[in-house]
PDB file of C-alpha atoms in Angstrom:
ATOM      1  CA  MET A   1       0.941  25.541 -58.259  1.00 51.00           C
ATOM      2  CA  SER A   2       4.523  26.564 -57.397  1.00 61.00           C
ATOM      3  CA  LEU A   3       5.099  27.477 -53.768  1.00 70.00           C
ATOM      4  CA  ASP A   4       8.465  29.155 -54.317  1.00 71.00           C
ATOM      5  CA  GLY A   5       7.034  32.637 -53.821  1.00 77.00           C
ATOM      6  CA  ALA A   6       4.662  31.713 -51.007  1.00 85.00           C
ATOM      7  CA  SER A   7       4.780  33.594 -47.718  1.00 90.00           C
ATOM      8  CA  THR A   8       6.166  32.048 -44.546  1.00 91.00           C
ATOM      9  CA  PHE A   9       2.660  32.040 -43.077  1.00 90.00           C
ATOM     10  CA  ASP A  10       1.235  30.119 -46.050  1.00 91.00           C
ATOM     11  CA  LEU A  11       4.120  27.656 -46.118  1.00 90.00           C
ATOM     12  CA  LEU A  12       3.790  26.909 -42.410  1.00 89.00           C
ATOM     13  CA  ALA A  13       0.022  26.535 -42.717  1.00 87.00           C
ATOM     14  CA  ARG A  14       0.462  24.176 -45.672  1.00 89.00           C
ATOM     15  CA  TRP A  15       3.095  22.159 -43.811  1.00 88.00           C
ATOM     16  CA  ARG A  16       0.793  21.815 -40.808  1.00 83.00           C
ATOM     17  CA  ALA A  17      -1.896  20.587 -43.217  1.00 84.00           C
ATOM     18  CA  GLY A  18       0.448  17.856 -44.504  1.00 85.00           C
ATOM     19  CA  ASP A  19       2.137  19.474 -47.521  1.00 88.00           C
ATOM     20  CA  ARG A  20       5.718  18.122 -47.485  1.00 87.00           C
ATOM     21  CA  GLU A  21       6.760  20.369 -50.378  1.00 90.00           C
ATOM     22  CA  ALA A  22       6.118  23.374 -48.133  1.00 90.00           C
ATOM     23  CA  LEU A  23       8.554  21.969 -45.546  1.00 89.00           C
ATOM     24  CA  GLY A  24      11.237  21.566 -48.187  1.00 90.00           C
ATOM     25  CA  ILE A  25      10.859  25.167 -49.335  1.00 92.00           C
ATOM     26  CA  LEU A  26      10.923  26.510 -45.767  1.00 90.00           C
ATOM     27  CA  LEU A  27      14.173  24.704 -45.085  1.00 90.00           C
ATOM     28  CA  SER A  28      15.881  25.356 -48.404  1.00 90.00           C
ATOM     29  CA  ARG A  29      15.475  29.117 -48.204  1.00 91.00           C
ATOM     30  CA  ASP A  30      16.410  29.542 -44.529  1.00 93.00           C
ATOM     31  CA  ILE A  31      18.752  26.677 -43.598  1.00 93.00           C
ATOM     32  CA  ASP A  32      21.924  28.646 -44.424  1.00 93.00           C
ATOM     33  CA  TRP A  33      20.799  31.486 -42.135  1.00 94.00           C
ATOM     34  CA  ILE A  34      19.962  28.970 -39.400  1.00 93.00           C
ATOM     35  CA  ARG A  35      23.394  27.333 -39.749  1.00 91.00           C
ATOM     36  CA  GLY A  36      25.025  30.734 -39.385  1.00 91.00           C
ATOM     37  CA  PHE A  37      23.010  31.424 -36.237  1.00 91.00           C
ATOM     38  CA  VAL A  38      24.007  28.059 -34.759  1.00 89.00           C
ATOM     39  CA  HIS A  39      27.696  28.586 -35.581  1.00 86.00           C
ATOM     40  CA  LYS A  40      27.642  31.994 -33.879  1.00 87.00           C
ATOM     41  CA  ARG A  41      25.957  30.610 -30.770  1.00 85.00           C
ATOM     42  CA  LEU A  42      27.830  27.329 -30.426  1.00 81.00           C
ATOM     43  CA  GLY A  43      31.035  27.716 -32.388  1.00 72.00           C
ATOM     44  CA  PRO A  44      32.669  24.362 -33.178  1.00 61.00           C
ATOM     45  CA  SER A  45      30.918  22.428 -30.381  1.00 56.00           C
ATOM     46  CA  PRO A  46      28.329  20.657 -32.582  1.00 52.00           C
ATOM     47  CA  ARG A  47      31.157  18.996 -34.511  1.00 52.00           C
ATOM     48  CA  ARG A  48      31.355  16.277 -31.882  1.00 54.00           C
ATOM     49  CA  PHE A  49      28.051  14.995 -33.292  1.00 52.00           C
ATOM     50  CA  GLY A  50      29.399  14.684 -36.845  1.00 53.00           C
ATOM     51  CA  ASN A  51      29.095  16.986 -39.833  1.00 58.00           C
ATOM     52  CA  THR A  52      27.882  20.301 -38.422  1.00 63.00           C
ATOM     53  CA  ASP A  53      25.779  21.347 -41.399  1.00 71.00           C
ATOM     54  CA  ASP A  54      24.056  17.981 -41.653  1.00 73.00           C
ATOM     55  CA  PHE A  55      23.393  17.923 -37.931  1.00 82.00           C
ATOM     56  CA  VAL A  56      21.812  21.389 -37.972  1.00 88.00           C
ATOM     57  CA  GLN A  57      19.521  20.390 -40.829  1.00 88.00           C
ATOM     58  CA  GLU A  58      18.573  17.134 -39.081  1.00 86.00           C
ATOM     59  CA  ALA A  59      17.710  19.053 -35.910  1.00 88.00           C
ATOM     60  CA  ALA A  60      15.647  21.602 -37.858  1.00 90.00           C
ATOM     61  CA  VAL A  61      13.668  18.843 -39.585  1.00 89.00           C
ATOM     62  CA  ARG A  62      12.985  17.113 -36.280  1.00 86.00           C
ATOM     63  CA  VAL A  63      11.816  20.338 -34.664  1.00 88.00           C
ATOM     64  CA  LEU A  64       9.436  21.102 -37.518  1.00 88.00           C
ATOM     65  CA  HIS A  65       8.198  17.521 -37.676  1.00 85.00           C
ATOM     66  CA  ASP A  66       7.821  16.682 -33.973  1.00 83.00           C
ATOM     67  CA  GLY A  67       8.132  19.999 -32.169  1.00 83.00           C
ATOM     68  CA  PRO A  68       5.626  22.636 -31.102  1.00 84.00           C
ATOM     69  CA  ARG A  69       3.239  23.529 -33.922  1.00 84.00           C
ATOM     70  CA  PHE A  70       3.399  27.235 -34.628  1.00 87.00           C
ATOM     71  CA  VAL A  71       2.450  29.576 -37.452  1.00 86.00           C
ATOM     72  CA  LEU A  72       3.619  33.152 -37.926  1.00 88.00           C
ATOM     73  CA  ALA A  73       3.888  35.581 -40.801  1.00 87.00           C
ATOM     74  CA  ALA A  74       7.349  37.136 -40.523  1.00 89.00           C
ATOM     75  CA  ARG A  75      10.146  35.151 -42.139  1.00 91.00           C
ATOM     76  CA  GLU A  76      12.710  36.795 -39.833  1.00 93.00           C
ATOM     77  CA  GLN A  77      10.821  35.624 -36.758  1.00 92.00           C
ATOM     78  CA  PHE A  78      10.328  32.136 -38.165  1.00 93.00           C
ATOM     79  CA  ARG A  79      13.972  31.466 -38.852  1.00 93.00           C
ATOM     80  CA  ALA A  80      15.143  33.079 -35.605  1.00 93.00           C
ATOM     81  CA  LEU A  81      12.650  31.018 -33.599  1.00 94.00           C
ATOM     82  CA  LEU A  82      13.559  27.788 -35.367  1.00 94.00           C
ATOM     83  CA  ALA A  83      17.288  28.497 -35.036  1.00 93.00           C
ATOM     84  CA  THR A  84      16.943  29.223 -31.307  1.00 92.00           C
ATOM     85  CA  ILE A  85      15.134  25.929 -30.720  1.00 91.00           C
ATOM     86  CA  VAL A  86      17.712  24.086 -32.846  1.00 90.00           C
ATOM     87  CA  VAL A  87      20.531  25.537 -30.721  1.00 88.00           C
ATOM     88  CA  ASN A  88      18.878  24.239 -27.544  1.00 86.00           C
ATOM     89  CA  VAL A  89      18.172  20.851 -29.126  1.00 85.00           C
ATOM     90  CA  ILE A  90      21.832  20.532 -30.122  1.00 83.00           C
ATOM     91  CA  ARG A  91      23.063  21.607 -26.690  1.00 81.00           C
ATOM     92  CA  ASN A  92      20.758  19.115 -24.988  1.00 76.00           C
ATOM     93  CA  LYS A  93      20.657  16.552 -27.759  1.00 69.00           C
ATOM     94  CA  HIS A  94      19.552  13.310 -26.134  1.00 58.00           C
ATOM     95  CA  THR A  95      16.956  14.743 -23.763  1.00 66.00           C
ATOM     96  CA  ALA A  96      15.599  17.151 -26.360  1.00 65.00           C
ATOM     97  CA  TYR A  97      15.175  14.522 -29.080  1.00 63.00           C
ATOM     98  CA  ARG A  98      13.492  12.149 -26.642  1.00 66.00           C
ATOM     99  CA  ARG A  99      11.049  14.835 -25.522  1.00 67.00           C
ATOM    100  CA  LEU A 100      10.311  15.873 -29.113  1.00 70.00           C
ATOM    101  CA  LYS A 101       9.234  12.352 -29.995  1.00 62.00           C
ATOM    102  CA  ARG A 102       7.464  11.643 -26.702  1.00 63.00           C
ATOM    103  CA  ASP A 103       5.478  14.879 -26.680  1.00 63.00           C
ATOM    104  CA  ALA A 104       4.541  14.486 -30.341  1.00 54.00           C
ATOM    105  CA  ALA A 105       3.122  11.043 -29.591  1.00 53.00           C
ATOM    106  CA  ARG A 106       1.175  12.345 -26.608  1.00 53.00           C
ATOM    107  CA  GLU A 107      -0.233  15.225 -28.609  1.00 50.00           C
ATOM    108  CA  GLN A 108      -1.841  12.856 -31.106  1.00 48.00           C
ATOM    109  CA  SER A 109      -4.346  11.862 -28.433  1.00 44.00           C
ATOM    110  CA  LEU A 110      -5.145  15.460 -27.494  1.00 43.00           C
ATOM    111  CA  GLY A 111      -5.827  17.053 -30.854  1.00 51.00           C
ATOM    112  CA  THR A 112      -3.882  19.290 -33.212  1.00 59.00           C
ATOM    113  CA  SER A 113      -3.543  22.748 -31.697  1.00 71.00           C
ATOM    114  CA  VAL A 114      -1.550  25.265 -33.734  1.00 77.00           C
ATOM    115  CA  LEU A 115      -0.135  28.353 -32.045  1.00 83.00           C
ATOM    116  CA  TYR A 116      -0.444  31.645 -33.930  1.00 80.00           C
ATOM    117  CA  LEU A 117       2.527  33.727 -32.811  1.00 80.00           C
ATOM    118  CA  ASP A 118       1.766  37.066 -34.439  1.00 74.00           C
ATOM    119  CA  ALA A 119       0.181  39.969 -32.533  1.00 54.00           C
ATOM    120  CA  PRO A 120      -2.256  38.687 -29.877  1.00 50.00           C
ATOM    121  CA  ARG A 121      -5.880  38.466 -30.909  1.00 48.00           C
ATOM    122  CA  ASP A 122      -9.120  37.954 -29.033  1.00 50.00           C
ATOM    123  CA  LYS A 123      -9.136  34.444 -27.676  1.00 51.00           C
ATOM    124  CA  THR A 124     -11.404  32.130 -29.601  1.00 54.00           C
ATOM    125  CA  PRO A 125     -13.320  29.875 -27.219  1.00 51.00           C
ATOM    126  CA  GLN A 126     -12.141  26.293 -27.367  1.00 54.00           C
ATOM    127  CA  PRO A 127     -14.827  23.760 -28.235  1.00 57.00           C
ATOM    128  CA  ASP A 128     -14.063  21.452 -25.309  1.00 67.00           C
ATOM    129  CA  GLU A 129     -11.753  20.825 -22.383  1.00 67.00           C
ATOM    130  CA  ALA A 130      -9.488  18.459 -24.320  1.00 67.00           C
ATOM    131  CA  ALA A 131      -8.798  21.122 -26.961  1.00 73.00           C
ATOM    132  CA  GLU A 132      -8.018  23.670 -24.256  1.00 76.00           C
ATOM    133  CA  MET A 133      -5.628  21.204 -22.641  1.00 77.00           C
ATOM    134  CA  ALA A 134      -3.940  20.514 -25.979  1.00 78.00           C
ATOM    135  CA  GLU A 135      -3.415  24.214 -26.638  1.00 83.00           C
ATOM    136  CA  GLN A 136      -1.943  24.826 -23.188  1.00 85.00           C
ATOM    137  CA  ARG A 137       0.388  21.858 -23.569  1.00 85.00           C
ATOM    138  CA  GLU A 138       1.557  23.268 -26.898  1.00 85.00           C
ATOM    139  CA  TRP A 139       2.360  26.648 -25.308  1.00 90.00           C
ATOM    140  CA  LEU A 140       4.344  24.812 -22.630  1.00 88.00           C
ATOM    141  CA  ARG A 141       6.202  22.759 -25.230  1.00 87.00           C
ATOM    142  CA  LEU A 142       7.212  25.875 -27.138  1.00 90.00           C
ATOM    143  CA  GLY A 143       8.270  27.661 -23.967  1.00 92.00           C
ATOM    144  CA  PHE A 144      10.225  24.580 -22.872  1.00 90.00           C
ATOM    145  CA  PHE A 145      12.334  24.500 -26.030  1.00 89.00           C
ATOM    146  CA  LEU A 146      13.179  28.179 -25.614  1.00 91.00           C
ATOM    147  CA  LEU A 147      14.699  27.546 -22.169  1.00 90.00           C
ATOM    148  CA  GLU A 148      18.352  26.942 -21.445  1.00 87.00           C
ATOM    149  CA  PRO A 149      19.250  23.221 -21.440  1.00 85.00           C
ATOM    150  CA  LYS A 150      19.863  23.216 -17.671  1.00 88.00           C
ATOM    151  CA  ASP A 151      16.262  24.335 -17.154  1.00 91.00           C
ATOM    152  CA  GLN A 152      15.002  21.810 -19.710  1.00 89.00           C
ATOM    153  CA  GLN A 153      16.862  19.040 -17.881  1.00 88.00           C
ATOM    154  CA  VAL A 154      15.337  19.642 -14.465  1.00 91.00           C
ATOM    155  CA  LEU A 155      11.830  20.140 -15.858  1.00 89.00           C
ATOM    156  CA  ASP A 156      12.137  16.996 -17.951  1.00 87.00           C
ATOM    157  CA  LEU A 157      13.009  14.986 -14.850  1.00 88.00           C
ATOM    158  CA  TYR A 158      10.167  16.569 -12.879  1.00 90.00           C
ATOM    159  CA  TRP A 159       7.575  16.043 -15.619  1.00 85.00           C
ATOM    160  CA  ASP A 160       8.609  12.398 -15.763  1.00 84.00           C
ATOM    161  CA  GLY A 161       7.503  12.088 -12.142  1.00 87.00           C
ATOM    162  CA  GLY A 162      10.781  12.694 -10.362  1.00 88.00           C
ATOM    163  CA  ALA A 163      10.627  14.055  -6.808  1.00 90.00           C
ATOM    164  CA  ASP A 164      13.243  16.564  -5.689  1.00 91.00           C
ATOM    165  CA  ALA A 165      15.334  13.802  -4.085  1.00 92.00           C
ATOM    166  CA  GLU A 166      15.324  11.809  -7.330  1.00 93.00           C
ATOM    167  CA  ILE A 167      16.164  14.875  -9.385  1.00 92.00           C
ATOM    168  CA  ALA A 168      18.994  15.650  -6.959  1.00 93.00           C
ATOM    169  CA  ALA A 169      20.424  12.155  -7.403  1.00 93.00           C
ATOM    170  CA  GLN A 170      20.285  12.465 -11.191  1.00 90.00           C
ATOM    171  CA  LEU A 171      21.998  15.869 -11.187  1.00 90.00           C
ATOM    172  CA  GLY A 172      24.486  15.156  -8.430  1.00 92.00           C
ATOM    173  CA  ILE A 173      23.251  17.943  -6.159  1.00 93.00           C
ATOM    174  CA  ASP A 174      21.435  18.074  -2.807  1.00 93.00           C
ATOM    175  CA  PRO A 175      17.597  17.984  -2.670  1.00 93.00           C
ATOM    176  CA  HIS A 176      17.278  21.628  -1.602  1.00 94.00           C
ATOM    177  CA  ALA A 177      19.365  22.759  -4.558  1.00 94.00           C
ATOM    178  CA  ALA A 178      17.262  20.545  -6.849  1.00 93.00           C
ATOM    179  CA  HIS A 179      14.082  22.120  -5.466  1.00 94.00           C
ATOM    180  CA  MET A 180      15.407  25.640  -6.032  1.00 95.00           C
ATOM    181  CA  ARG A 181      16.601  24.801  -9.547  1.00 94.00           C
ATOM    182  CA  ARG A 182      13.217  23.314 -10.426  1.00 93.00           C
ATOM    183  CA  GLN A 183      11.412  26.326  -8.983  1.00 94.00           C
ATOM    184  CA  ARG A 184      13.544  28.786 -10.975  1.00 95.00           C
ATOM    185  CA  ALA A 185      13.085  26.749 -14.167  1.00 94.00           C
ATOM    186  CA  THR A 186       9.311  26.729 -13.652  1.00 94.00           C
ATOM    187  CA  GLU A 187       9.311  30.508 -13.163  1.00 95.00           C
ATOM    188  CA  ARG A 188      11.319  31.008 -16.363  1.00 94.00           C
ATOM    189  CA  LEU A 189       8.943  28.733 -18.264  1.00 93.00           C
ATOM    190  CA  THR A 190       5.941  30.655 -16.926  1.00 93.00           C
ATOM    191  CA  ARG A 191       7.456  33.971 -18.029  1.00 93.00           C
ATOM    192  CA  ALA A 192       8.294  32.598 -21.471  1.00 92.00           C
ATOM    193  CA  VAL A 193       4.746  31.318 -22.026  1.00 92.00           C
ATOM    194  CA  MET A 194       3.243  34.614 -20.861  1.00 91.00           C
ATOM    195  CA  ARG A 195       5.412  36.547 -23.311  1.00 92.00           C
ATOM    196  CA  LEU A 196       4.538  34.191 -26.145  1.00 91.00           C
ATOM    197  CA  LYS A 197       0.819  34.528 -25.463  1.00 89.00           C
ATOM    198  CA  GLN A 198       1.165  38.320 -25.353  1.00 89.00           C
ATOM    199  CA  GLY A 199       2.807  38.414 -28.786  1.00 87.00           C
ATOM    200  CA  ARG A 200       6.225  39.345 -27.329  1.00 90.00           C
ATOM    201  CA  LEU A 201       8.205  36.777 -29.286  1.00 90.00           C
ATOM    202  CA  ASP A 202      10.765  39.372 -30.405  1.00 90.00           C
ATOM    203  CA  GLU A 203      11.770  39.976 -26.760  1.00 89.00           C
ATOM    204  CA  ILE A 204      12.556  36.302 -26.277  1.00 89.00           C
ATOM    205  CA  LEU A 205      14.468  36.026 -29.541  1.00 88.00           C
ATOM    206  CA  ALA A 206      16.459  39.204 -28.914  1.00 89.00           C
ATOM    207  CA  ALA A 207      17.606  37.867 -25.553  1.00 85.00           C
ATOM    208  CA  GLN A 208      18.964  34.711 -27.200  1.00 81.00           C
ATOM    209  CA  ALA A 209      20.363  36.177 -30.413  1.00 77.00           C
ATOM    210  CA  PRO A 210      24.110  35.677 -30.943  1.00 77.00           C
ATOM    211  CA  ASP A 211      26.367  38.708 -30.741  1.00 67.00           C
ATOM    212  CA  LYS A 212      26.776  40.416 -34.090  1.00 55.00           C
TER     213      LYS A 212
END
Protein backbone atom coordinates (compact mmCIF):
# COMPACT_ATOMS: atom_id res chain seq x y z
CA MET A 1 0.00 0.00 0.00
CA SER A 2 1.32 3.47 -0.93
CA LEU A 3 2.16 5.70 2.01
CA ASP A 4 2.36 8.92 0.00
CA GLY A 5 -0.93 10.22 1.38
CA ALA A 6 -0.43 8.95 4.92
CA SER A 7 -0.70 11.34 7.85
CA THR A 8 2.33 12.48 9.83
CA PHE A 9 1.06 10.50 12.82
CA ASP A 10 0.81 7.28 10.79
CA LEU A 11 4.19 7.79 9.15
CA LEU A 12 5.91 8.39 12.49
CA ALA A 13 4.18 5.38 14.03
CA ARG A 14 5.22 3.22 11.09
CA TRP A 15 8.80 4.50 11.28
CA ARG A 16 8.95 3.70 14.99
CA ALA A 17 7.71 0.20 14.12
CA GLY A 18 10.60 -0.26 11.67
CA ASP A 19 9.13 0.88 8.33
CA ARG A 20 12.03 2.60 6.52
CA GLU A 21 9.78 3.70 3.65
CA ALA A 22 7.88 5.87 6.12
CA LEU A 23 11.12 7.64 7.09
CA GLY A 24 11.88 8.37 3.45
CA ILE A 25 8.46 9.91 2.89
CA LEU A 26 8.68 12.03 6.05
CA LEU A 27 11.99 13.46 4.93
CA SER A 28 11.19 13.91 1.26
CA ARG A 29 8.09 16.00 1.89
CA ASP A 30 9.52 18.21 4.66
CA ILE A 31 13.29 18.44 4.12
CA ASP A 32 13.07 21.60 1.99
CA TRP A 33 11.06 23.35 4.73
CA ILE A 34 13.57 22.16 7.34
CA ARG A 35 16.48 23.47 5.25
CA GLY A 36 14.76 26.84 5.01
CA PHE A 37 14.29 26.93 8.78
CA VAL A 38 17.96 26.09 9.34
CA HIS A 39 19.14 28.74 6.86
CA LYS A 40 17.02 31.39 8.60
CA ARG A 41 18.34 30.43 12.03
CA LEU A 42 21.99 29.87 11.19
CA GLY A 43 22.63 31.69 7.94
CA PRO A 44 25.83 30.52 6.22
CA SER A 45 27.44 29.07 9.38
CA PRO A 46 26.74 25.38 8.60
CA ARG A 47 28.82 25.69 5.43
CA ARG A 48 31.98 25.08 7.43
CA PHE A 49 30.81 21.46 7.73
CA GLY A 50 30.50 20.98 3.96
CA ASN A 51 27.49 21.14 1.67
CA THR A 52 24.76 22.80 3.72
CA ASP A 53 21.83 20.91 2.23
CA ASP A 54 23.51 17.54 2.62
CA PHE A 55 24.52 18.33 6.17
CA VAL A 56 20.97 19.33 7.15
CA GLN A 57 19.59 16.09 5.72
CA GLU A 58 22.28 14.03 7.47
CA ALA A 59 21.44 15.71 10.79
CA ALA A 60 17.71 15.13 10.28
CA VAL A 61 18.27 11.43 9.55
CA ARG A 62 20.43 11.04 12.64
CA VAL A 63 17.87 12.75 14.84
CA LEU A 64 15.06 10.54 13.58
CA HIS A 65 17.19 7.41 13.79
CA ASP A 66 18.95 7.92 17.14
CA GLY A 67 17.13 10.80 18.79
CA PRO A 68 14.15 11.02 21.12
CA ARG A 69 11.25 8.89 19.90
CA PHE A 70 8.17 11.03 19.47
CA VAL A 71 4.86 10.81 17.64
CA LEU A 72 2.47 13.66 16.90
CA ALA A 73 -0.30 14.34 14.44
CA ALA A 74 0.33 17.84 13.10
CA ARG A 75 2.75 18.04 10.19
CA GLU A 76 3.57 21.67 11.06
CA GLN A 77 4.60 20.69 14.57
CA PHE A 78 6.60 17.71 13.35
CA ARG A 79 8.74 19.64 10.92
CA ALA A 80 9.20 22.59 13.29
CA LEU A 81 10.26 20.26 16.11
CA LEU A 82 12.65 18.31 13.90
CA ALA A 83 14.10 21.50 12.41
CA THR A 84 14.66 23.01 15.87
CA ILE A 85 16.53 19.91 17.04
CA VAL A 86 18.55 19.86 13.80
CA VAL A 87 19.59 23.49 14.37
CA ASN A 88 20.88 22.63 17.85
CA VAL A 89 22.63 19.50 16.59
CA ILE A 90 24.40 21.55 13.91
CA ARG A 91 25.37 24.28 16.37
CA ASN A 92 26.76 21.72 18.80
CA LYS A 93 27.75 19.11 16.26
CA HIS A 94 30.31 16.90 17.99
CA THR A 95 28.69 16.77 21.42
CA ALA A 96 25.20 16.38 19.99
CA TYR A 97 26.10 13.52 17.65
CA ARG A 98 27.96 11.72 20.43
CA ARG A 99 25.00 12.03 22.78
CA LEU A 100 22.55 10.89 20.09
CA LYS A 101 24.47 7.66 19.61
CA ARG A 102 25.27 7.12 23.29
CA ASP A 103 21.72 7.70 24.50
CA ALA A 104 20.28 5.52 21.75
CA ALA A 105 22.53 2.66 22.85
CA ARG A 106 21.55 3.12 26.49
CA GLU A 107 17.87 3.19 25.64
CA GLN A 108 18.05 -0.27 24.09
CA SER A 109 18.49 -1.72 27.57
CA LEU A 110 15.58 0.25 29.03
CA GLY A 111 12.80 -0.43 26.55
CA THR A 112 11.21 1.49 23.70
CA SER A 113 9.19 4.38 25.10
CA VAL A 114 7.51 6.63 22.53
CA LEU A 115 6.39 10.11 23.52
CA TYR A 116 2.99 11.25 22.26
CA LEU A 117 3.25 15.03 21.93
CA ASP A 118 -0.33 15.97 21.12
CA ALA A 119 -2.76 17.29 23.75
CA PRO A 120 -2.06 15.70 27.16
CA ARG A 121 -4.09 12.64 28.02
CA ASP A 122 -4.68 10.68 31.20
CA LYS A 123 -1.46 8.99 32.14
CA THR A 124 -1.46 5.30 31.42
CA PRO A 125 0.17 3.39 34.27
CA GLN A 126 3.54 1.97 33.31
CA PRO A 127 3.86 -1.79 33.69
CA ASP A 128 7.09 -1.64 35.70
CA GLU A 129 9.78 0.64 37.07
CA ALA A 130 12.11 0.11 34.12
CA ALA A 131 9.45 1.31 31.67
CA GLU A 132 8.78 4.37 33.82
CA MET A 133 12.51 5.12 33.88
CA ALA A 134 12.74 4.73 30.11
CA GLU A 135 9.87 7.14 29.54
CA GLN A 136 11.34 9.76 31.86
CA ARG A 137 14.73 9.46 30.18
CA GLU A 138 13.05 9.99 26.81
CA TRP A 139 11.36 13.19 28.04
CA LEU A 140 14.74 14.40 29.27
CA ARG A 141 16.40 13.55 25.96
CA LEU A 142 13.79 15.51 24.02
CA GLY A 143 14.03 18.46 26.39
CA PHE A 144 17.84 18.34 26.17
CA PHE A 145 17.87 18.68 22.39
CA LEU A 146 15.55 21.69 22.59
CA LEU A 147 18.02 23.58 24.80
CA GLU A 148 20.61 26.05 23.60
CA PRO A 149 24.00 24.40 22.91
CA LYS A 150 25.63 26.15 25.89
CA ASP A 151 23.10 24.47 28.17
CA GLN A 152 23.55 21.13 26.39
CA GLN A 153 27.31 21.39 26.88
CA VAL A 154 27.26 21.87 30.64
CA LEU A 155 24.59 19.21 31.17
CA ASP A 156 26.49 16.76 28.99
CA LEU A 157 29.60 17.23 31.12
CA TYR A 158 27.60 16.88 34.33
CA TRP A 159 25.74 13.76 33.18
CA ASP A 160 29.08 12.21 32.29
CA GLY A 161 30.03 12.50 35.96
CA GLY A 162 31.84 15.81 35.95
CA ALA A 163 31.93 17.78 39.21
CA ASP A 164 31.68 21.56 39.08
CA ALA A 165 35.47 21.91 39.26
CA GLU A 166 35.91 19.55 36.30
CA ILE A 167 33.20 21.31 34.32
CA ALA A 168 34.88 24.64 35.10
CA ALA A 169 38.20 23.35 33.77
CA GLN A 170 36.57 22.12 30.57
CA LEU A 171 34.76 25.42 29.97
CA GLY A 172 37.55 27.71 31.10
CA ILE A 173 35.52 29.34 33.87
CA ASP A 174 35.66 29.30 37.69
CA PRO A 175 33.83 26.57 39.67
CA HIS A 176 31.17 28.95 41.01
CA ALA A 177 30.31 30.09 37.50
CA ALA A 178 30.19 26.45 36.38
CA HIS A 179 27.81 25.64 39.25
CA MET A 180 25.52 28.54 38.36
CA ARG A 181 25.56 27.65 34.66
CA ARG A 182 24.70 24.03 35.44
CA GLN A 183 21.91 25.10 37.79
CA ARG A 184 20.37 27.43 35.19
CA ALA A 185 20.62 24.74 32.49
CA THR A 186 18.90 22.23 34.78
CA GLU A 187 16.10 24.72 35.47
CA ARG A 188 15.61 25.33 31.74
CA LEU A 189 15.52 21.59 31.09
CA THR A 190 12.95 21.11 33.86
CA ARG A 191 10.73 23.83 32.39
CA ALA A 192 11.03 22.38 28.89
CA VAL A 193 10.04 18.89 30.05
CA MET A 194 7.09 20.25 32.03
CA ARG A 195 5.82 22.12 28.97
CA LEU A 196 6.24 19.06 26.77
CA LYS A 197 4.32 16.87 29.21
CA GLN A 198 1.55 19.48 29.40
CA GLY A 199 1.11 19.50 25.62
CA ARG A 200 2.63 23.01 25.28
CA LEU A 201 4.97 22.15 22.43
CA ASP A 202 3.84 25.17 20.39
CA GLU A 203 5.15 27.52 23.11
CA ILE A 204 8.61 25.99 22.89
CA LEU A 205 8.66 26.04 19.09
CA ALA A 206 7.39 29.62 18.89
CA ALA A 207 10.20 30.78 21.16
CA GLN A 208 12.80 29.24 18.84
CA ALA A 209 11.24 30.01 15.47
CA PRO A 210 13.35 32.17 13.14
CA ASP A 211 12.19 35.70 12.42
CA LYS A 212 9.88 35.87 9.43
